[in-house]
Short mmCIF file of C-alpha atoms in Angstrom, two decimals:
data_model
loop_
_atom_site.label_atom_id
_atom_site.label_comp_id
_atom_site.label_asym_id
_atom_site.label_seq_id
_atom_site.Cartn_x
_atom_site.Cartn_y
_atom_site.Cartn_z
CA ASP A 1 123.59 204.36 102.15
CA THR A 2 124.30 200.61 104.01
CA ALA A 3 125.87 201.92 107.92
CA VAL A 4 127.72 198.75 107.87
CA SER A 5 129.44 196.94 105.37
CA GLN A 6 131.80 194.06 105.21
CA THR A 7 133.66 192.31 102.22
CA PRO A 8 133.14 190.39 101.07
CA LYS A 9 130.68 188.73 101.69
CA TYR A 10 131.67 184.85 101.12
CA LEU A 11 135.28 183.92 100.83
CA VAL A 12 136.48 180.20 100.33
CA THR A 13 140.24 178.98 100.99
CA GLN A 14 142.37 176.35 101.39
CA MET A 15 143.99 175.52 104.80
CA GLY A 16 147.03 177.49 105.50
CA ASN A 17 146.35 180.48 103.48
CA ASP A 18 146.03 184.04 105.10
CA LYS A 19 143.04 186.64 104.56
CA SER A 20 141.36 189.51 105.54
CA ILE A 21 137.76 190.76 105.92
CA LYS A 22 137.43 194.65 105.62
CA CYS A 23 134.32 196.18 107.99
CA GLU A 24 133.51 199.77 107.00
CA GLN A 25 130.67 202.15 109.38
CA ASN A 26 129.70 205.04 108.36
CA LEU A 27 127.77 206.06 111.54
CA GLY A 28 130.05 208.04 112.92
CA HIS A 29 130.41 205.70 115.72
CA ASP A 30 133.28 205.42 117.75
CA THR A 31 133.04 201.14 118.86
CA MET A 32 133.26 198.65 116.32
CA TYR A 33 133.29 194.55 116.96
CA TRP A 34 133.93 191.62 115.77
CA TYR A 35 131.79 188.12 116.10
CA LYS A 36 132.12 184.38 115.32
CA GLN A 37 129.00 182.47 114.54
CA ASP A 38 129.80 179.37 114.29
CA SER A 39 127.14 176.20 112.92
CA LYS A 40 124.85 176.09 115.15
CA LYS A 41 124.70 180.23 115.69
CA PHE A 42 125.87 180.69 117.97
CA LEU A 43 127.39 184.14 118.17
CA LYS A 44 131.03 185.12 120.35
CA ILE A 45 133.05 188.55 120.47
CA MET A 46 136.01 188.56 119.14
CA PHE A 47 137.55 191.94 119.26
CA SER A 48 136.33 195.39 120.37
CA TYR A 49 138.32 198.86 119.06
CA ASN A 50 136.53 202.07 120.50
CA ASN A 51 138.44 204.89 118.47
CA LYS A 52 141.22 202.59 116.94
CA GLU A 53 142.36 201.04 120.61
CA LEU A 54 141.63 197.49 121.18
CA ILE A 55 139.66 197.28 124.06
CA ILE A 56 137.98 193.81 124.36
CA ASN A 57 140.73 191.05 123.28
CA GLU A 58 138.74 187.74 123.92
CA THR A 59 140.56 184.36 124.12
CA VAL A 60 141.03 184.18 120.16
CA PRO A 61 143.66 182.59 118.69
CA ASN A 62 147.02 184.98 117.93
CA ARG A 63 146.73 184.02 114.37
CA PHE A 64 143.52 185.93 114.36
CA SER A 65 145.10 190.14 114.12
CA PRO A 66 142.50 193.04 114.21
CA LYS A 67 143.25 196.23 112.69
CA SER A 68 141.49 199.94 113.29
CA PRO A 69 143.08 202.37 110.26
CA ASP A 70 140.43 204.91 111.60
CA LYS A 71 137.33 204.44 113.75
CA ALA A 72 135.01 203.41 110.53
CA HIS A 73 137.42 200.74 110.06
CA LEU A 74 137.79 197.42 111.56
CA ASN A 75 140.21 195.25 109.77
CA LEU A 76 140.44 191.14 110.74
CA HIS A 77 143.08 189.46 109.42
CA ILE A 78 143.60 185.69 109.98
CA ASN A 79 147.06 183.61 108.98
CA SER A 80 147.42 180.09 108.63
CA LEU A 81 143.90 179.33 107.91
CA GLU A 82 142.43 176.30 110.00
CA LEU A 83 139.65 174.17 109.18
CA GLY A 84 138.06 174.94 112.95
CA ASP A 85 138.02 178.87 111.50
CA SER A 86 135.10 178.38 109.29
CA ALA A 87 131.83 179.87 110.96
CA VAL A 88 130.40 183.56 109.72
CA TYR A 89 132.29 186.66 110.93
CA PHE A 90 130.18 189.63 112.01
CA CYS A 91 131.28 193.11 112.30
CA ALA A 92 129.23 195.43 114.60
CA SER A 93 129.33 199.00 115.59
CA SER A 94 127.87 201.07 118.50
CA LEU A 95 127.68 204.95 119.50
CA GLY A 96 130.83 204.36 122.46
CA PRO A 97 131.76 201.60 124.51
CA TRP A 98 129.51 202.59 127.58
CA ASN A 99 127.15 199.45 128.47
CA GLY A 100 123.90 199.52 126.83
CA ASN A 101 124.27 201.32 123.81
CA GLU A 102 122.69 198.89 120.70
CA GLN A 103 125.12 197.68 118.39
CA PHE A 104 124.36 198.00 114.49
CA PHE A 105 125.64 194.52 112.60
CA GLY A 106 127.01 194.73 108.96
CA PRO A 107 125.48 191.58 106.70
CA GLY A 108 128.33 189.07 107.41
CA THR A 109 131.32 187.42 105.67
CA ARG A 110 131.15 183.58 105.43
CA LEU A 111 134.40 181.74 105.87
CA THR A 112 134.70 178.23 104.40
CA VAL A 113 138.66 176.99 104.60
CA LEU A 114 139.10 173.96 102.64
CA ALA B 1 129.54 186.75 135.62
CA GLN B 2 127.00 187.60 132.72
CA SER B 3 124.77 184.97 130.37
CA VAL B 4 121.87 184.72 129.54
CA THR B 5 119.85 181.53 128.47
CA GLN B 6 116.85 181.15 125.67
CA LEU B 7 114.79 178.19 126.20
CA GLY B 8 113.47 176.46 123.24
CA SER B 9 116.27 176.25 120.02
CA HIS B 10 113.29 175.65 117.94
CA VAL B 11 109.56 177.37 118.09
CA SER B 12 106.55 176.51 116.23
CA VAL B 13 103.53 178.67 115.81
CA SER B 14 100.49 178.73 113.55
CA GLU B 15 99.96 182.29 111.47
CA GLY B 16 98.02 183.84 113.31
CA ALA B 17 99.01 182.84 116.57
CA LEU B 18 100.74 184.40 119.83
CA VAL B 19 104.75 184.42 119.52
CA LEU B 20 106.55 183.39 122.62
CA LEU B 21 109.93 183.29 123.12
CA ARG B 22 112.01 182.41 126.70
CA CYS B 23 115.46 184.73 127.94
CA ASN B 24 116.89 184.59 131.65
CA TYR B 25 119.17 186.18 132.22
CA SER B 26 121.88 186.40 134.98
CA SER B 27 123.58 189.61 136.10
CA SER B 28 125.40 190.77 139.17
CA VAL B 29 124.10 194.26 138.19
CA PRO B 30 120.88 195.81 136.61
CA PRO B 31 121.22 194.72 133.20
CA TYR B 32 120.86 195.96 129.75
CA LEU B 33 118.87 193.27 127.46
CA PHE B 34 118.40 192.70 123.65
CA TRP B 35 116.19 191.08 121.78
CA TYR B 36 117.71 190.84 117.73
CA VAL B 37 116.46 189.27 114.48
CA GLN B 38 118.23 187.07 112.28
CA TYR B 39 117.04 186.59 109.11
CA PRO B 40 119.01 183.41 106.33
CA ASN B 41 122.05 184.71 104.73
CA GLN B 42 121.93 188.52 107.02
CA GLY B 43 123.28 190.09 109.78
CA LEU B 44 121.06 190.65 113.08
CA GLN B 45 118.99 193.78 113.25
CA LEU B 46 117.80 195.20 116.82
CA LEU B 47 114.01 194.40 117.52
CA LEU B 48 113.90 195.79 121.47
CA LYS B 49 116.20 196.91 124.08
CA TYR B 50 115.57 197.46 127.77
CA THR B 51 117.61 200.18 129.54
CA SER B 52 115.59 200.04 133.08
CA ALA B 53 113.32 202.94 131.50
CA ALA B 54 110.11 200.69 131.50
CA THR B 55 108.86 197.34 132.50
CA LEU B 56 107.60 196.76 128.96
CA VAL B 57 109.39 197.34 125.78
CA LYS B 58 108.21 197.98 122.72
CA GLY B 59 109.80 197.22 119.68
CA ILE B 60 109.67 196.66 116.06
CA ASN B 61 107.32 194.42 114.06
CA GLY B 62 105.05 194.05 116.79
CA PHE B 63 107.05 192.82 119.18
CA GLU B 64 107.26 193.60 123.10
CA ALA B 65 109.06 192.53 125.96
CA GLU B 66 108.93 192.49 129.69
CA PHE B 67 111.37 192.66 132.16
CA LYS B 68 110.82 190.57 135.24
CA LYS B 69 113.26 191.22 137.90
CA SER B 70 111.91 188.60 140.63
CA GLU B 71 111.91 185.89 137.65
CA THR B 72 115.04 187.29 135.87
CA SER B 73 113.48 187.64 132.65
CA PHE B 74 113.17 189.56 129.55
CA HIS B 75 111.03 187.14 127.38
CA LEU B 76 109.51 188.33 123.53
CA THR B 77 106.02 188.06 122.96
CA LYS B 78 104.41 189.05 119.49
CA PRO B 79 100.18 188.76 119.70
CA SER B 80 99.84 187.09 116.00
CA ALA B 81 102.57 185.66 113.64
CA HIS B 82 103.09 186.45 110.35
CA MET B 83 105.25 184.28 107.56
CA SER B 84 107.44 186.90 107.84
CA ASP B 85 108.15 186.33 111.42
CA ALA B 86 110.34 183.05 110.70
CA ALA B 87 113.77 183.84 111.74
CA GLU B 88 116.38 183.09 114.62
CA TYR B 89 116.29 185.34 117.44
CA PHE B 90 118.55 186.20 119.78
CA CYS B 91 118.48 187.35 123.36
CA ALA B 92 121.77 189.14 124.75
CA VAL B 93 122.92 191.18 127.58
CA SER B 94 125.45 194.00 127.08
CA ALA B 95 127.77 194.03 130.68
CA GLY B 96 131.28 194.08 131.48
CA THR B 97 134.09 195.80 129.58
CA GLY B 98 133.10 198.04 126.09
CA ASN B 99 129.61 197.28 125.49
CA GLN B 100 130.20 193.49 125.42
CA PHE B 101 126.85 191.68 124.62
CA TYR B 102 126.68 188.19 125.39
CA PHE B 103 124.34 186.18 123.75
CA GLY B 104 122.34 183.10 124.30
CA THR B 105 121.86 180.35 121.60
CA GLY B 106 119.45 181.77 119.39
CA THR B 107 115.58 180.46 119.10
CA SER B 108 114.77 179.54 115.47
CA LEU B 109 110.98 180.28 115.04
CA THR B 110 108.38 178.56 112.57
CA VAL B 111 105.56 179.89 111.32
CA ILE B 112 103.05 177.39 109.88
CA PRO B 113 100.49 178.76 107.56
#
């Protein structure tokens, strides 16, 4: 009965590869997010979708492409992986895009680029 | 611009002692403020949130926070620390477009037996 789930939990890959991280929420929420947590534990938003529509797109390299096939899923595809992409990526969801809505976080995906 | 500042990247307290984790915010509009906890190798879990209903907010696990507009602060406290409280704590403000969260840099809490 996991609320926000991510797969895989760990991802180790070589520079230049392409990889995807999947996220699913069973809370019936309309809004989903991707965050990046760096090695110093700083969390920064990357993208947000509301009901499959992109509403937040921070200054992220265009090698990162989110896709929302439906409002319960938000996947993150990364092309041409670089060493600096190594981080923990968190998916989150909230009831809606209105300020003050609690965000529910997934367990994270630790990406290591060698 | 919206931002939060967490003073003290590392805080150590003895078991049973008061826990005080500091958070100051910068917001041009009435803020929505949150405290989250992150245990090792896990996601973030909501401790409590302020949405202007009451200035003293009670959360889970005995934590509470007081919103002080005059000091632009939202410090997190717990009267008596437990070993299980050892974790990373994040303050966040929700602002801007689409419920965007701006996180502080986090405070690592160590509880000494």
